[in-house]
CSV table of C-alpha atoms in Angstrom, one decimal:
chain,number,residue,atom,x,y,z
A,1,UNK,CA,11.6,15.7,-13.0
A,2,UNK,CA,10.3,12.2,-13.9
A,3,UNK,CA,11.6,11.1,-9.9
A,4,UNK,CA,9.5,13.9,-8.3
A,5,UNK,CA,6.5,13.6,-10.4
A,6,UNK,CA,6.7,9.5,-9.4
A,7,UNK,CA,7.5,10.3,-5.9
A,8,UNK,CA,4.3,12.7,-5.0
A,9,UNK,CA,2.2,9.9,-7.6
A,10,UNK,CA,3.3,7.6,-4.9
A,11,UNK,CA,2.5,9.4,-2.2
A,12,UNK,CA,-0.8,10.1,-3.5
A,13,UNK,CA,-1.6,6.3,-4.0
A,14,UNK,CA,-0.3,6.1,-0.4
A,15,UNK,CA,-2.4,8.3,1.4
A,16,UNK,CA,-5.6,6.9,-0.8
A,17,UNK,CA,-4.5,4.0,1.0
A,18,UNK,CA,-5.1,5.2,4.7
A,19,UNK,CA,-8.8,5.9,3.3
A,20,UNK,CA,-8.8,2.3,2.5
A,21,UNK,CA,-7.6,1.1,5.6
A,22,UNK,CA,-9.5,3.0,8.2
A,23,UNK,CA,-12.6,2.8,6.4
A,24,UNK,CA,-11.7,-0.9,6.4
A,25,UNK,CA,-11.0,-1.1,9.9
A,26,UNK,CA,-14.5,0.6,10.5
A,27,UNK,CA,-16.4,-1.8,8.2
A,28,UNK,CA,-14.4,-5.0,10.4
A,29,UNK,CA,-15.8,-3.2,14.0
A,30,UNK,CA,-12.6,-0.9,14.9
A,31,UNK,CA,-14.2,2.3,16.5
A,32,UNK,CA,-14.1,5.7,14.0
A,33,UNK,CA,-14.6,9.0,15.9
A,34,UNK,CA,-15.3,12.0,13.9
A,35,UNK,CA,-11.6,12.8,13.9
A,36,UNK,CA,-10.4,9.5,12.0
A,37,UNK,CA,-13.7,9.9,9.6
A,38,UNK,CA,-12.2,13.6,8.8
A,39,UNK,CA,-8.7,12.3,8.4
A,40,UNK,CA,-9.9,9.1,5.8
A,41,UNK,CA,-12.4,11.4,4.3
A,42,UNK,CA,-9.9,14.3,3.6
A,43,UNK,CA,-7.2,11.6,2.5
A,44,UNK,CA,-9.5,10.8,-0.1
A,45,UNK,CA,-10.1,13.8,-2.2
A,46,UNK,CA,-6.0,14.9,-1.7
A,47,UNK,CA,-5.0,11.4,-2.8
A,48,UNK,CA,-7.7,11.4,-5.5
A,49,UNK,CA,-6.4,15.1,-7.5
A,50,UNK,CA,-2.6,14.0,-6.3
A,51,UNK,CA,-3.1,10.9,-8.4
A,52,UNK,CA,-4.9,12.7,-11.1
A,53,UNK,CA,-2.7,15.6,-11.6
A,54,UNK,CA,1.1,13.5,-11.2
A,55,UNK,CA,-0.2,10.3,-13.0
A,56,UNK,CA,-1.7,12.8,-16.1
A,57,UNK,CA,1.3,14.8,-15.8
A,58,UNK,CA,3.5,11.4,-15.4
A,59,UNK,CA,1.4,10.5,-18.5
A,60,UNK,CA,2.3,13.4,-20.7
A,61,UNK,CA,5.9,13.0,-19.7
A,62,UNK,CA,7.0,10.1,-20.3
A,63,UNK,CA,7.9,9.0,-24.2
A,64,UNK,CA,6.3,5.7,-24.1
A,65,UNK,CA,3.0,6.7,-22.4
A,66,UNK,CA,-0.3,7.7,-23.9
A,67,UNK,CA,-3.1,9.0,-22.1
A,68,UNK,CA,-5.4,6.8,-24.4
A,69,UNK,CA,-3.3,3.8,-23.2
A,70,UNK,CA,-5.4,0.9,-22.2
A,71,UNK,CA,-3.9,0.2,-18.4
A,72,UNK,CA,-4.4,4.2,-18.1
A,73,UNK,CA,-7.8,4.4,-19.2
A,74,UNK,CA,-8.4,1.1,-17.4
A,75,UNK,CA,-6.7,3.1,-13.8
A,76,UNK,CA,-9.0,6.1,-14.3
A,77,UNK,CA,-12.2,4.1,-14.8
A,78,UNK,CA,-11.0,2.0,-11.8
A,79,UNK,CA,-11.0,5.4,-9.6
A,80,UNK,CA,-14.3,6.6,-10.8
A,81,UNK,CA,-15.9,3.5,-9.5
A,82,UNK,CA,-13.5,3.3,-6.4
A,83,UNK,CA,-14.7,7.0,-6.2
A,84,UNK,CA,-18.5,6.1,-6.3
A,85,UNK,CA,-18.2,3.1,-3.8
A,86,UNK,CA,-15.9,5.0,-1.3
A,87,UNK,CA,-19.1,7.8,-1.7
A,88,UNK,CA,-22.2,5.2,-0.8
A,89,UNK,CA,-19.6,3.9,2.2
A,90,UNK,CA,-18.9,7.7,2.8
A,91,UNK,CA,-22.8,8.4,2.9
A,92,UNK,CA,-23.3,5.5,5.3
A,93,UNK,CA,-21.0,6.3,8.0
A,94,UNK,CA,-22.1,10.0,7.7
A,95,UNK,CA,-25.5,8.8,8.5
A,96,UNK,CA,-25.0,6.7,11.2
A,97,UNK,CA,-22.7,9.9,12.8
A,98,UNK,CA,-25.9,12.1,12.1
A,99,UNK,CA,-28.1,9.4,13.9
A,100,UNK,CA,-30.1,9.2,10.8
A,101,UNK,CA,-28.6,6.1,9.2
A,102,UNK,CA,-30.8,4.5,6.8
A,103,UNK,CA,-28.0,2.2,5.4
A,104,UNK,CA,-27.1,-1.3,6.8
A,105,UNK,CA,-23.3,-2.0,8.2
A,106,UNK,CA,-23.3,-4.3,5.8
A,107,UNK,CA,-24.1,-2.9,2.8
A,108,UNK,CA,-21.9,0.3,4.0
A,109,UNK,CA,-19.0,-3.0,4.1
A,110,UNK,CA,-20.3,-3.7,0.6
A,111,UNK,CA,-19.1,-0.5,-1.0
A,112,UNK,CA,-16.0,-0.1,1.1
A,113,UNK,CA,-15.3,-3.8,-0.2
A,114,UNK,CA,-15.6,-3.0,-3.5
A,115,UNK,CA,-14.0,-0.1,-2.9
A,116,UNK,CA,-11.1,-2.0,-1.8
A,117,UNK,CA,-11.1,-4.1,-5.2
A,118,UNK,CA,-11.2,-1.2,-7.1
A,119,UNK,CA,-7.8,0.3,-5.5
A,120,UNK,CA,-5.9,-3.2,-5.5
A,121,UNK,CA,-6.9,-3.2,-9.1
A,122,UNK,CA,-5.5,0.1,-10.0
A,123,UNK,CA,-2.4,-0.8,-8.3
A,124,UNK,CA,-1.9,-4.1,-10.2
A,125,UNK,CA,-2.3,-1.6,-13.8
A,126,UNK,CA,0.3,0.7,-12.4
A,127,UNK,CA,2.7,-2.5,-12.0
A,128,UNK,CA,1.8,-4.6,-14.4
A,129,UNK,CA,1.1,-2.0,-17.0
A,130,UNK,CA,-0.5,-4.1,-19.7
A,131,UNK,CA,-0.2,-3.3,-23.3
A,132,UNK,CA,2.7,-0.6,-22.5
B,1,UNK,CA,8.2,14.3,-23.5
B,2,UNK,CA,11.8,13.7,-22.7
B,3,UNK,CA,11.6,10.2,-21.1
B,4,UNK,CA,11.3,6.8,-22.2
B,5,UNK,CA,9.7,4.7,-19.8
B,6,UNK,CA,11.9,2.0,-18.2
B,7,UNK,CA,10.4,-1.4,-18.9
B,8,UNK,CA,10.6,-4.3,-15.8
B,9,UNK,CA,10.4,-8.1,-16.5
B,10,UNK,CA,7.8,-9.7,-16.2
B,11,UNK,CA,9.0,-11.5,-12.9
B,12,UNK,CA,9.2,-8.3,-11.1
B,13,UNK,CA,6.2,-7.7,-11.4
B,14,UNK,CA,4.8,-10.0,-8.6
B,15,UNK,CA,7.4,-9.2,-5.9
B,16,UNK,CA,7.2,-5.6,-6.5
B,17,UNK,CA,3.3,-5.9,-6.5
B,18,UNK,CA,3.2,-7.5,-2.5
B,19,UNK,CA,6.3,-5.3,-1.3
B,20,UNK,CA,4.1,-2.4,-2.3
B,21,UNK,CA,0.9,-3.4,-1.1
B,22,UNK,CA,2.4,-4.3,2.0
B,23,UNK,CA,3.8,-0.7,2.7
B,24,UNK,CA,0.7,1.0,1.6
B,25,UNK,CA,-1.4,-0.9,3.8
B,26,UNK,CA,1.7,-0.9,6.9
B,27,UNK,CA,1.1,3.1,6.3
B,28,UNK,CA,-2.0,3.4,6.8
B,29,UNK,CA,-2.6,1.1,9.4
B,30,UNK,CA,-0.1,3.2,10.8
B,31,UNK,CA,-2.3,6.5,10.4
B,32,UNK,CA,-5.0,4.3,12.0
B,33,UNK,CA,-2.8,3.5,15.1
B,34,UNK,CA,-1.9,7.4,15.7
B,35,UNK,CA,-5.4,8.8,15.5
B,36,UNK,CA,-6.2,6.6,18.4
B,37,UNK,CA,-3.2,6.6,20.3
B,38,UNK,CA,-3.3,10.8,20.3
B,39,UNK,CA,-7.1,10.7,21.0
B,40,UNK,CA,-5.8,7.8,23.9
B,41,UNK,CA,-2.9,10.2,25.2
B,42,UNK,CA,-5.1,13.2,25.1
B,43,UNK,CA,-8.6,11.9,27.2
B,44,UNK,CA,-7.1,8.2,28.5
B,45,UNK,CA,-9.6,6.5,26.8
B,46,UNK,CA,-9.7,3.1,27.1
B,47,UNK,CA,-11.6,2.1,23.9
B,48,UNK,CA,-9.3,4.5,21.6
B,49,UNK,CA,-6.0,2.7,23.6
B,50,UNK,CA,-7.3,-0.9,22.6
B,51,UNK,CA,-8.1,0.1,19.4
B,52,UNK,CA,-4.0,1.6,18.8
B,53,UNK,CA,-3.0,-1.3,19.6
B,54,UNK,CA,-5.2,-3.3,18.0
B,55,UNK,CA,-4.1,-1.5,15.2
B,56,UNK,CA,-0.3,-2.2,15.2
B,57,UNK,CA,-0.4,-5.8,16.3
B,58,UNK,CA,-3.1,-6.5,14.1
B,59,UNK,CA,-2.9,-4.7,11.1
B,60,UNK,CA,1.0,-2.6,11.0
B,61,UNK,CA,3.2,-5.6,12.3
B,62,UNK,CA,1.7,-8.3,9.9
B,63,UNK,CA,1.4,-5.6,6.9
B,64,UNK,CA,5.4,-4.2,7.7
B,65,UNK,CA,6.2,-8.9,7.2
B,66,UNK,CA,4.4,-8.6,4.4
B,67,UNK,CA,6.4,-5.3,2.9
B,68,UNK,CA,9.7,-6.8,3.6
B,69,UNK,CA,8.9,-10.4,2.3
B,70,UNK,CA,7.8,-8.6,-0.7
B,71,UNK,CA,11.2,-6.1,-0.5
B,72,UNK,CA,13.7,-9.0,0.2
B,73,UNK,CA,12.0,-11.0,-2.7
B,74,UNK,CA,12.1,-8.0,-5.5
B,75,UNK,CA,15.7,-7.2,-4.2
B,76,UNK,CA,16.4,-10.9,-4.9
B,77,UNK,CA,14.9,-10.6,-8.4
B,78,UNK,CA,16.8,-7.4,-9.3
B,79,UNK,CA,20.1,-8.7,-7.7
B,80,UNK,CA,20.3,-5.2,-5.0
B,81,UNK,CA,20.2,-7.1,-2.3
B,82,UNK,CA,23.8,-6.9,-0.8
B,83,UNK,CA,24.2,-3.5,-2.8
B,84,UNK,CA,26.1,0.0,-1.6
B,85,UNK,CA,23.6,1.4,-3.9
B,86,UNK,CA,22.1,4.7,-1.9
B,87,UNK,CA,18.6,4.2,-2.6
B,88,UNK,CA,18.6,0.1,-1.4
B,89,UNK,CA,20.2,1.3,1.9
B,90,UNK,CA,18.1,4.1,2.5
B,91,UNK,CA,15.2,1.4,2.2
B,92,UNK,CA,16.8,-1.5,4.0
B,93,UNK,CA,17.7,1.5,7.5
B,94,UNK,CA,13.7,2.5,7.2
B,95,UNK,CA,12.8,-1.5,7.0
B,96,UNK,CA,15.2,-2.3,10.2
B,97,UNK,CA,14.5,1.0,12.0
B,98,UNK,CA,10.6,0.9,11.6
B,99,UNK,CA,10.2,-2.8,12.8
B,100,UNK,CA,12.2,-1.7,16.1
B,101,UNK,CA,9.8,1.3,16.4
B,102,UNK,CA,7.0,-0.9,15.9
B,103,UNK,CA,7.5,-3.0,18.2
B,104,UNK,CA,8.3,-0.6,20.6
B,105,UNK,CA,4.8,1.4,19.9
B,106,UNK,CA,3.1,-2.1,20.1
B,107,UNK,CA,4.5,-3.1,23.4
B,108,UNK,CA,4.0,1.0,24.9
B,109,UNK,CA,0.2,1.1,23.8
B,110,UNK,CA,-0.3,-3.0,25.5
B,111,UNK,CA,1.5,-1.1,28.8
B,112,UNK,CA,-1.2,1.6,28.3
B,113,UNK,CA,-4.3,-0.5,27.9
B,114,UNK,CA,-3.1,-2.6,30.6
B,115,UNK,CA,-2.8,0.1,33.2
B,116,UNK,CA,-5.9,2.0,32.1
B,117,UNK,CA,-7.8,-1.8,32.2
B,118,UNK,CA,-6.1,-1.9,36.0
B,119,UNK,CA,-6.7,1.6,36.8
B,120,UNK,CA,-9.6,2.8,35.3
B,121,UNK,CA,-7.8,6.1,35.2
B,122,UNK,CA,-5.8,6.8,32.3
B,123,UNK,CA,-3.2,5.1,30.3
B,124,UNK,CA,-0.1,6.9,31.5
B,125,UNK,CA,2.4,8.0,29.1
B,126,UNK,CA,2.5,4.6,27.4
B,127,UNK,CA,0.1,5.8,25.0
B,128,UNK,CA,1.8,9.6,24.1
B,129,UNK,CA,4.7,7.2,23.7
B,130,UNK,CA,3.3,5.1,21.1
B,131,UNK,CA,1.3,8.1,19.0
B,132,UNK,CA,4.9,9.9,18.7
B,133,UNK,CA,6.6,6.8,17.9
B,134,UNK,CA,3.7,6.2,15.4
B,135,UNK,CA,4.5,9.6,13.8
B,136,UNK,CA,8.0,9.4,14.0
B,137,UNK,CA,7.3,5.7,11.9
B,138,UNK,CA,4.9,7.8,9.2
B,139,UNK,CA,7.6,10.3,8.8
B,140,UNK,CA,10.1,7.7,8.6
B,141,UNK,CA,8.6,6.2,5.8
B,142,UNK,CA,7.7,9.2,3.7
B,143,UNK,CA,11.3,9.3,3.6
B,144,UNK,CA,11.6,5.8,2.3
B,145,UNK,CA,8.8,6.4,-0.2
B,146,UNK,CA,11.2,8.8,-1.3
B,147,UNK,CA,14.1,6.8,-1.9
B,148,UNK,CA,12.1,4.2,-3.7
B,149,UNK,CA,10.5,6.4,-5.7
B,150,UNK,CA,13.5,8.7,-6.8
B,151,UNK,CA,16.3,6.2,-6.3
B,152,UNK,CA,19.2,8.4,-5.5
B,153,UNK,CA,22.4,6.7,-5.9
C-alpha cells in the first residue's frame, strides 16, 4: 500500500513537472501552440489533486508522519504559491492567445520563474524532510 | 497507520535530490519534444520540427546526464550499484535503453528539420519517427518511476 500510494505521489510530482518545463520553455522563446498550453495547463490541476490526495493520504499512513509536520505544511504552502504564480503565468499566455495581452513576457517569465522556485523547493522538503 | 517511515542519511540526500530532478525535468522535456514532433509529423511544419529537436538536444539529453550522474552517484552512496536487486536493474535497462532512444529521436527529428529546411515540403517520416520514439521513451520511464518508487525485489 505505502509503494502504490508513493508511486502515483511520484507521478503526480512528475507530470507537475511537464507544466514546469513547457511553460519554461515558453518563457526562454520555444513556440507553445494551443495544444502544448492544453497539455501543461491540464498537467497542472491533475498533478496538483494527485499530489494532494497521495501525499495527504501518504501522510495519514505512515507512523512517523503528521500532517501538522513542518516540511508538510512547509510543501503545501509551497504549492499554493506555486499555484498562484503558475495562475498570473497562466493568465499571461492566455492573453497573449486571446490577442488581448495586457501582461509583459517578462513579467509572465517572472511568475513562471518563481513558479519554478516554488516546485524545486517542494521537492528539496520531500527529500530532505526536515524536522521528520 | 501501519508504517514507520524509513529514514535516509543525511548524504543521500543530495544525490538523490539531482538524480530526481534530473528525471523530472528529462520527462517533461520529453513531453515537450512529442507535442511538437506529432504536431511536426502531422502538418510538416518546420517551426514545430526545430522546436522537437531543440527540445531533446537541448533540454532531454543534458537533463537524462544529469539523471544518471545523480543515479550512479546515489547508487554509489547506498552501495546498489553492481546489485541483482530487481528494482536497480529495472532502473539501470530504462537508463541504457532511453539514452539509445534519445539519441536516436535526436538524430530522426535533425534528419527531419534538415529535409524540411532543404525541401520546403515536409519533414518526411523523420519526425513520426522521433514523436513515437518520444512516447515509447515517456512510457518507458513511467515504468522506471515505478520501479523506483515501489522497489520490487
Amino acid at each position: 500500500m505505502y509503494h502504490t500510494l508513493l508511486f502515483f505521489h511520484l507521478l503526480s510530482a512528475f507530470i507537475a513537472f511537464i507544466t514546469v518545463v513547457m511553460f519554461g520553455a515558453y518563457v526562454l522563446g520555444a513556440p507553445m501552440g494551443k495544444v502544448g498550453f492544453r497539455i501543461a495547463d491540464v498537467s497542472w490541476s491533475v498533478s496538483g489533486a494527485g499530489l494532494l490526495i497521495f501525499g495527504v493520504w501518504l501522510a495519514l499512513y505512515v507512523d512517523s508522519y503528521r500532517i501538522w509536520d513542518g516540511w508538510i505544511l512547509g510543501a503545501l504552502a509551497l504549492f499554493v504559491a506555486a499555484s498562484a504564480f503558475g495562475a498570473w503565468a497562466h493568465k499571461g499566455v492566455r492573453e497573449s492567445f486571446d490577442g488581448s495581452r495586457e501582461m509583459s513576457m517578462s513579467r509572465i517569465a517572472t511568475w513562471q520563474w518563481l513558479r519554478t522556485l516554488a516546485v524545486l523547493g517542494i521537492l528539496a522538503l520531500m527529500i530532505w524532510k526536515p524536522g521528520a | 497507520m501501519t508504517l514507520l517511515a524509513v529514514v535516509r542519511p543525511d548524504a543521500w540526500n543530495l544525490p538523490l535530490y539531482i538524480h530526481v530532478l534530473g528525471a523530472m525535468v528529462m520527462v517533461g522535456s520529453l513531453v515537450l519534444a512529442a507535442s511538437y514532433l506529432f504536431a511536426a509529423a502531422r502538418g510538416g511544419s518546420l517551426e514545430a520540427t526545430n522546436a522537437g529537436f531543440r527540445s531533446l538536444l537541448y533540454a532531454a539529453l543534458p537533463a537524462f546526464i544529469v539523471m544518471r550522474a545523480g543515479a550512479e552517484w546515489i547508487a554509489d552512496k547506498e552501495g546498489v550499484k553492481n546489485s541483482n536487486v530487481t528494482w536497480v536493474g529495472l532502473g539501470y535497462m530504462a537508463s541504457d535503453v532511453g539514452a539509445l532512444l534519445i539519441i536516436i529521436a535526436t538524430v530522426a527529428s535533425w534528419l527531419a528539420l534538415r529535409r524540411a529546411r532543404r525541401d520546403g515540403s515536409g519533414t518526411g517520416r523523420g519526425a513520426t519517427v522521433a514523436a513515437w520514439l518520444v512516447a515509447v521513451l515517456i512510457a518507458l520511464y513511467v515504468v522506471a518511476i515505478w520501479a523506483m518508487a515501489t522497489k520490487p525485489t
